[in-house]
Coordinates of C-alpha atoms in Angstrom, one line a residue:
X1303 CA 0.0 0.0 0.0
X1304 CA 1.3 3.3 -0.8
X1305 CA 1.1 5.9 2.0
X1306 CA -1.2 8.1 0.3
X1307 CA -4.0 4.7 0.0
X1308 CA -6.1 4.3 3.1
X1309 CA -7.4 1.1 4.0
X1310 CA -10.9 2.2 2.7
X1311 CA -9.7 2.5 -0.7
X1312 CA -8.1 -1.0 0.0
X1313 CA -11.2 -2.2 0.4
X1314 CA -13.8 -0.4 -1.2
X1315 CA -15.1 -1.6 -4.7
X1316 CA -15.8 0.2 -7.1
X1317 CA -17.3 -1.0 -10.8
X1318 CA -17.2 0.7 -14.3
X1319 CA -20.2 1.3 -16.0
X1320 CA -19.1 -0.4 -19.2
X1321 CA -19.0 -3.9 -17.4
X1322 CA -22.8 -3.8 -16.9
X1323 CA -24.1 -7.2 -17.9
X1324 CA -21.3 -8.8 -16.6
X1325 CA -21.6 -11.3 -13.8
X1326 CA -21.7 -9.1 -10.8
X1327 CA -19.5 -10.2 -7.7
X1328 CA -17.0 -12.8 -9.8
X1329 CA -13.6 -12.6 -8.5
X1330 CA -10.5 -13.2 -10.7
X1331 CA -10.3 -12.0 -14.2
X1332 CA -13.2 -12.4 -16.9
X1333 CA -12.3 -12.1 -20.7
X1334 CA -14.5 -9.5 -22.8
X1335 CA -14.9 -9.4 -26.6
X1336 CA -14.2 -5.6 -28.0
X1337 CA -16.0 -5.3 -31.8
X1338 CA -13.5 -2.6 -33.5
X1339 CA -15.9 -1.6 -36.5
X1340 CA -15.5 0.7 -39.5
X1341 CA -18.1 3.5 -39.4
X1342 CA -19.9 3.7 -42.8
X1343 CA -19.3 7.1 -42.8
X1344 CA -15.5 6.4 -42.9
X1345 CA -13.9 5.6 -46.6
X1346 CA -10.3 4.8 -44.5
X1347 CA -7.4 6.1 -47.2
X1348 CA -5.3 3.6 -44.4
X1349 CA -5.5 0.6 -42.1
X1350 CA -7.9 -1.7 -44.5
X1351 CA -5.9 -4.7 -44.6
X1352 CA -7.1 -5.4 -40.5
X1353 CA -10.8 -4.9 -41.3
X1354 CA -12.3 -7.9 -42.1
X1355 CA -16.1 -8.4 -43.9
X1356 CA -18.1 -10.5 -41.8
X1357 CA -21.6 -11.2 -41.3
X1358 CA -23.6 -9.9 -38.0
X1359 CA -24.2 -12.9 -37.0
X1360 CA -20.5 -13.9 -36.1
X1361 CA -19.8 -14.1 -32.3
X1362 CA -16.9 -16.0 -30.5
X1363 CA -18.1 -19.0 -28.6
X1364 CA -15.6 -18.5 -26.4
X1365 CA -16.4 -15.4 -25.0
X1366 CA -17.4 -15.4 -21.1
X1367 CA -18.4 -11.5 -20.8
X1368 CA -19.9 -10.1 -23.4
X1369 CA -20.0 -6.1 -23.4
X1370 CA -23.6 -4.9 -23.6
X1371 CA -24.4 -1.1 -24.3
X1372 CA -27.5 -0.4 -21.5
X1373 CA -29.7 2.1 -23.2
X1374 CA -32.9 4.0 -21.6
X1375 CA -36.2 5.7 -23.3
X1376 CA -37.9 8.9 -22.0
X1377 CA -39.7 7.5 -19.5
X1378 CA -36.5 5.7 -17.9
X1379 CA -37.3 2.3 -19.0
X1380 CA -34.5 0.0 -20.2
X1381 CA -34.5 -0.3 -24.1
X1382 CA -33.1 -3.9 -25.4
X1383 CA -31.5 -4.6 -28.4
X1384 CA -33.0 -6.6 -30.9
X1385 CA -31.2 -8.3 -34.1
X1386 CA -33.0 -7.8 -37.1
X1387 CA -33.9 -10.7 -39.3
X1388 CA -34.0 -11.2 -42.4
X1389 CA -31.1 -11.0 -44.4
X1390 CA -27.7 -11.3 -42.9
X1391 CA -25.9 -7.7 -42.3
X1392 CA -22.2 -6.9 -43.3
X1393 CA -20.0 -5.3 -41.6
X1394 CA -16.2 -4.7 -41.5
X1395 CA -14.7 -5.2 -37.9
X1396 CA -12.3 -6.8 -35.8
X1397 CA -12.0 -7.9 -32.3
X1398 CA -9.9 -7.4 -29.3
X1399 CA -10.0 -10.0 -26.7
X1400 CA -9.7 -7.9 -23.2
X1401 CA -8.8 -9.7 -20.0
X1402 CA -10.1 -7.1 -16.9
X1403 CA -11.6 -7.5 -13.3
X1404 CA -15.5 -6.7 -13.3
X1405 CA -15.0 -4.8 -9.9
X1406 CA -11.8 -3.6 -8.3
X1407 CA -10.2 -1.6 -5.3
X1408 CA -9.3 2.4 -6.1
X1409 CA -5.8 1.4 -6.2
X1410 CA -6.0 -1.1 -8.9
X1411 CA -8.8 0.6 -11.2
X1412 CA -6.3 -0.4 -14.1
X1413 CA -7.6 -3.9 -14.2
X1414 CA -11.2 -2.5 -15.7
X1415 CA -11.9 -1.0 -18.6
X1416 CA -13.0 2.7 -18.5
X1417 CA -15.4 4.6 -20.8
X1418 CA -12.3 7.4 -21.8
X1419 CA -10.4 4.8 -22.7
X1420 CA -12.9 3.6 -25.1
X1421 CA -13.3 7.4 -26.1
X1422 CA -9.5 7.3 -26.5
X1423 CA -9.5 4.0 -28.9
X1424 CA -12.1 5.9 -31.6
X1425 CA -9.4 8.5 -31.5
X1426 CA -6.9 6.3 -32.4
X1427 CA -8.4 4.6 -34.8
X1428 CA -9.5 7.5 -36.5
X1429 CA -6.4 9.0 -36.8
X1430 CA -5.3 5.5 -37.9
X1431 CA -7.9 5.2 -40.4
X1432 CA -7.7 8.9 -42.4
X1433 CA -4.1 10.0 -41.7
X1434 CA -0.4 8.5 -41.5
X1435 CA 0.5 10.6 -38.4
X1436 CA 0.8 7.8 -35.9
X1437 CA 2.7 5.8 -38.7
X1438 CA 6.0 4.7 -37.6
X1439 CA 6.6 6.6 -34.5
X1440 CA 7.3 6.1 -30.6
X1441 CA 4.4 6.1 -28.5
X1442 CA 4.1 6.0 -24.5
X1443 CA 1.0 5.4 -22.5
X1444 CA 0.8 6.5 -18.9
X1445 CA -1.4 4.3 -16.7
X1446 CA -2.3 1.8 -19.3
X1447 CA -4.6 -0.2 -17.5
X1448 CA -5.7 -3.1 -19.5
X1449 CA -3.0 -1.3 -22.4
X1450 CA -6.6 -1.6 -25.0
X1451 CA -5.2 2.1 -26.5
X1452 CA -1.8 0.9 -26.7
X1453 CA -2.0 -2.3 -28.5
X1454 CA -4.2 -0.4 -31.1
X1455 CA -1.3 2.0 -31.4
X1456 CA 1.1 -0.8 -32.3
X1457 CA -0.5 -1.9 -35.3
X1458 CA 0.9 1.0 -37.2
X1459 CA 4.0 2.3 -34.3
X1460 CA 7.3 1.3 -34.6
X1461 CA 7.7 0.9 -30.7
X1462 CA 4.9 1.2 -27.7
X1463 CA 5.4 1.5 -24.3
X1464 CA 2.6 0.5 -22.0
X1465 CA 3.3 1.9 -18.7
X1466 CA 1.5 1.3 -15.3
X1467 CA 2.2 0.6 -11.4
X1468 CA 1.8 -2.6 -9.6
X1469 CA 2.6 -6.2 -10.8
X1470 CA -1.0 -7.2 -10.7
X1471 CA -2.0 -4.8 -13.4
X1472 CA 1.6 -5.0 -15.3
X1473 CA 0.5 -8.8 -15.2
X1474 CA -2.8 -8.4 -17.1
X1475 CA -1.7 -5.7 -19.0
X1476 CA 1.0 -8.2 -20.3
X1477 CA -1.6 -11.0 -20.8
X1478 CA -3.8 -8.9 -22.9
X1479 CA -0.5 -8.2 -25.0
X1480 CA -0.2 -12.4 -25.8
X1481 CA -4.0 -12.7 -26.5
X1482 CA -4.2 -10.1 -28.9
X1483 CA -0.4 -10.2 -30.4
X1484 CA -2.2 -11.4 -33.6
X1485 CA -3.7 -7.8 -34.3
X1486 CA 0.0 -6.3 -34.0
X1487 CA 1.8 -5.4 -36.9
X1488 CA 5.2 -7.7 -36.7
X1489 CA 7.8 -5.2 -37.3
X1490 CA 6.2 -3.1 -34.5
X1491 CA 7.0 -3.7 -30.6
X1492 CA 4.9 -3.6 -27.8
X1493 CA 6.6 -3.4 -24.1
X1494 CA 4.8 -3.1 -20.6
X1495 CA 6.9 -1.0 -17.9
X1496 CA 6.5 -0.3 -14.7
X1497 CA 6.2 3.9 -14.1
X1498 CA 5.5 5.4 -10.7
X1499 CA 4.5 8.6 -11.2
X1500 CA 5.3 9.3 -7.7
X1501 CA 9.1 8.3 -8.4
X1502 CA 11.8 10.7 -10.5
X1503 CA 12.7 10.7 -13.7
X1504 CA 14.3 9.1 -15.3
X1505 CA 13.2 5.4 -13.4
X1506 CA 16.0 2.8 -12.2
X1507 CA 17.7 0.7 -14.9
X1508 CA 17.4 -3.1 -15.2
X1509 CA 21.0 -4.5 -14.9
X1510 CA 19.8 -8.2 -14.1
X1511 CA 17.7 -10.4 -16.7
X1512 CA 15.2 -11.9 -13.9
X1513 CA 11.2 -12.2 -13.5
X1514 CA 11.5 -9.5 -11.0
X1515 CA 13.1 -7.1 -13.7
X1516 CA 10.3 -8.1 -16.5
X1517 CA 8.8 -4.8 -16.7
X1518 CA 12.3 -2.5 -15.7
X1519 CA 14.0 -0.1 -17.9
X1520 CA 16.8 -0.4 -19.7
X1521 CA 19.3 2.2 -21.0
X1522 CA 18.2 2.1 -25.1
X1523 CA 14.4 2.4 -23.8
X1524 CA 14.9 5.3 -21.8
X1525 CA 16.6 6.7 -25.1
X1526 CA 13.4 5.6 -27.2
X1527 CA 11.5 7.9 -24.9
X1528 CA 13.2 10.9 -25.5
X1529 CA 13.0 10.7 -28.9
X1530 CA 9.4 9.9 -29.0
X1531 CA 6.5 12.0 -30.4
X1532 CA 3.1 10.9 -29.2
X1533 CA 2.0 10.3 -25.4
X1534 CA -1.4 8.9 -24.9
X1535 CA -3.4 8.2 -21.6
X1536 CA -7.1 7.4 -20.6
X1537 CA -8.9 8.0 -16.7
X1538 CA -6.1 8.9 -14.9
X1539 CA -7.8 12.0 -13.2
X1540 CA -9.8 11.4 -10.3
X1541 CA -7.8 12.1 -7.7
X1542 CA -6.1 15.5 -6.9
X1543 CA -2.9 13.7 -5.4
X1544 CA -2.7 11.7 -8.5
X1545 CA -3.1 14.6 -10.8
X1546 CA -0.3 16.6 -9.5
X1547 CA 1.6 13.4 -9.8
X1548 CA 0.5 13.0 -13.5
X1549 CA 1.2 16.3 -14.7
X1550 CA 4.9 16.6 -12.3
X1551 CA 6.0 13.5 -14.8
X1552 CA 4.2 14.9 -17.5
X1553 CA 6.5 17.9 -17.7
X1554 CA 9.4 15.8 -17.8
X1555 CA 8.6 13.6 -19.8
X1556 CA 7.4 16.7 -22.0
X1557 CA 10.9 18.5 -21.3
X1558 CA 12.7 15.7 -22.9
X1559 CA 14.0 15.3 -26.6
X1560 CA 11.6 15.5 -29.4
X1561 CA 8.4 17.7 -29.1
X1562 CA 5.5 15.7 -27.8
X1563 CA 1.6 16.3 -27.7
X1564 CA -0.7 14.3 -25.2
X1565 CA -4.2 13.1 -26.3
X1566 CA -5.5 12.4 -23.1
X1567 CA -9.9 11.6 -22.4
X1568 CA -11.4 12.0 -19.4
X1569 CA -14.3 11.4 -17.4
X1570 CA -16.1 14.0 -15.3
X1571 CA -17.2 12.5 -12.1
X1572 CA -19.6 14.7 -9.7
X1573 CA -20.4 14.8 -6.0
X1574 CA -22.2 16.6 -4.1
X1575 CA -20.1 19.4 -1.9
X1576 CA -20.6 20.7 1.6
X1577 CA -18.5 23.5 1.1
X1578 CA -20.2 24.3 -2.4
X1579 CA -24.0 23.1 -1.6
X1580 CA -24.0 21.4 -5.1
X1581 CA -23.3 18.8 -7.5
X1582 CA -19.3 19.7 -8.3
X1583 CA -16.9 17.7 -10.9
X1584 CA -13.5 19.2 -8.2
X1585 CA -11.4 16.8 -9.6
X1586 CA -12.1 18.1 -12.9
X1587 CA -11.6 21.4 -11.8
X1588 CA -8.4 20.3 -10.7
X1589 CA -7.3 19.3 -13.7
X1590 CA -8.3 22.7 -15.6
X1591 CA -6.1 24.6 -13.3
X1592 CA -3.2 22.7 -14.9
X1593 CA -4.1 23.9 -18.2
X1594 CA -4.4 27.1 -20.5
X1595 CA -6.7 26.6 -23.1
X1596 CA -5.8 27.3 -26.5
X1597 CA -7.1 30.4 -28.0
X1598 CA -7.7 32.0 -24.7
X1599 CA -7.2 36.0 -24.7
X1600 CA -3.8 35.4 -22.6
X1601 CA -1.4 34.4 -25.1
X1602 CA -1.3 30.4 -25.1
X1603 CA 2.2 30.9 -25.9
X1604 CA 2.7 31.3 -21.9
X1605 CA 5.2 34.3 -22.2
X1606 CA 8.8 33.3 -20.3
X1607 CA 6.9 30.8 -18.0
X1608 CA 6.5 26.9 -18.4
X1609 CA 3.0 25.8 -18.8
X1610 CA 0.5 23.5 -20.6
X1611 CA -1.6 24.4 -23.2
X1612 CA -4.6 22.3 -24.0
X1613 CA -6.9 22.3 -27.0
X1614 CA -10.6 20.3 -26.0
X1615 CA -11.4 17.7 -29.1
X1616 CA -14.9 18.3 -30.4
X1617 CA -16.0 14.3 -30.5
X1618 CA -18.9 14.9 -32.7
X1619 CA -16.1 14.8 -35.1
X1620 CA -14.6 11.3 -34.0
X1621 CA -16.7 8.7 -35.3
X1622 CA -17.4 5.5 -33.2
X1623 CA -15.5 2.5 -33.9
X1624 CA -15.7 0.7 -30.6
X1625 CA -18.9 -1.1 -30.7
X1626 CA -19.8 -2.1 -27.3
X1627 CA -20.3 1.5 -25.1
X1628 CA -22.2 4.3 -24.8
X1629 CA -20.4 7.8 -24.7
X1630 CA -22.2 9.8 -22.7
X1631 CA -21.6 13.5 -22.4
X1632 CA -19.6 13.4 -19.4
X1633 CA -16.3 12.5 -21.5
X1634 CA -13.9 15.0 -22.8
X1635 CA -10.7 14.3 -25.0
X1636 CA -7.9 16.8 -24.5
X1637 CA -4.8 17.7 -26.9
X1638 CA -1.6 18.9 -24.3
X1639 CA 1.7 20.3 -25.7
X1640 CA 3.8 21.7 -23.0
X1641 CA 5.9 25.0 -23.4
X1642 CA 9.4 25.1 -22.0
X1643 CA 10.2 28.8 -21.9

């Protein structure tokens, strides 16, 4: 346990809402079946070879969790889905087999999957799909989780690091890697590492080749990172202390080597305030003070003084390729660049 984790967060658990229709109150992992689909609004220039024409009607038999988006009318009764029938539909998808927890404790949220890390994957994709900008590049993701984002990211990369704390979610993070190492492209590399945000830069070297080094640095990685162009991450604000951990790594990460940009999605999550006699999203809050939005009347070039300057994605312009989840309007996608003067 860290010192900041109380034994209520130890303890207490806590389920995301895109696991609903999974079997409540299973321990131990459970395997879920993401549908990666091509919009038909999308005529993809890139990235066809991995889209496969299928029928509807194709499921795995082997799936033991199957993600189910819960829908409600206007008068708050649940909607279900209903196939059509008739003749068979088309479609042009493919799957990534996600192993995850249904519930956790706070401290290991990384073993679900999260709805801005869904948001996150149409992102990718769609960048995948109509552009070559994540071709061939270095790519880090901070707090990985189940590393869903990443491992789309190294069909196209050259190199992806998947970075998270704590074996247990390093673990599953590196199981999802084997189960879905099919999808990667072969010249590209995938590698889980172990980054406490809580810990300096640059993080201790691996000089032994043993199990409990399988997810340390070594010298030529740390090397990779500085040169690299694109940081990703998904839910990682929802706690102040974590924040100001995430952004303290952030800027040096951001203040080494090549200019990078952060795409980084986000759920607001409210609760009600004493202090404010309201419904308040603080953490979000917290997060905003980090930031100075693009095109605000203070310059957004920061003058002589270091800041971060973030640009809000307008996701009415990311189509949805991730089948299985709802979006809501409580999820944001943010585009960081960090200014050394």
């Amino acid at each position: 346990m860290d010192a900041g984790e109380s034994s209520e967060e130890q303890t207490e658990q806590v389920m995301s809402e895109v696991h609903v229709g999974c079997p409540p109150h299973s321990p131990g992992p459970h395997i879920s079946h993401f549908t990666i689909s091509l919009p038909p609004e999308v005529e993809p220039t890139r990235f066809n070879e991995l889209f496969k024409t299928e029928t509807e009607a194709a499921e795995d038999d082997d799936a033991v969790c199957e993600v189910q988006v819960i829908t409600f009318d206007r008068d708050g009764d649940l909607v279900l889905p209903r196939r059509e029938s008739g003749r068979k539909q088309y479609r042009q998808f493919f799957k990534m087999t996600i192993q995850h927890n249904i519930t956790s404790s706070i401290p290991s949220v990384g073993l679900q999957v999260w709805k801005a890390e869904l948001v996150l994957s149409d992102f990718v994709m769609h960048k995948m799909c109509t552009s070559s900008e994540f071709y061939g590049i270095v790519s880090l993701e901070l707090g990985a989780g189940t590393g869903l984002v990443g491992m789309l990211l190294a069909r196209v990369a050259r190199k992806v690091f998947l970075t998270d704390y704590g074996d247990e979610i390093l673990d599953n993070c590196a199981k999802n890697i084997e189960l879905n190492s099919g999808v990667f492209d072969r010249r590209g590399s995938v590698n889980v590492r172990e980054l406490n945000w809580m810990n300096p830069w640059p993080p201790n070297i691996s000089l032994a080749d043993s199990a409990s080094q399988r997810y340390s640095w070594n010298q030529s990685e740390l090397e990779e990172v500085k040169r690299a162009h694109l940081l990703v991450a998904a839910d990682v604000i929802y706690s102040d202390d974590l924040t100001d951990a995430f952004f303290s790594i952030l800027e040096r990460l951001m203040s080494l080597g090549s200019k990078k940009v952060l795409y980084l999605a986000l759920e607001k999550r409210y609760n009600f305030s004493i202090s404010d006699l309201d419904v308040v999203a603080n953490g979000y809050s917290h997060f905003r003070s980090y930031l100075r939005e693009e095109g605000e009347s203070k310059s957004p070039e920061c003058g002589s003084t270091p800041c971060f300057v973030g640009k809000r994605i307008d996701l009415n312009e990311i189509p949805q390729y991730v089948k299985e989840y709802d979006r809501g309007s409580d999820v944001e996608l943010w585009q960081i660049k960090y200014n050394k003067k």
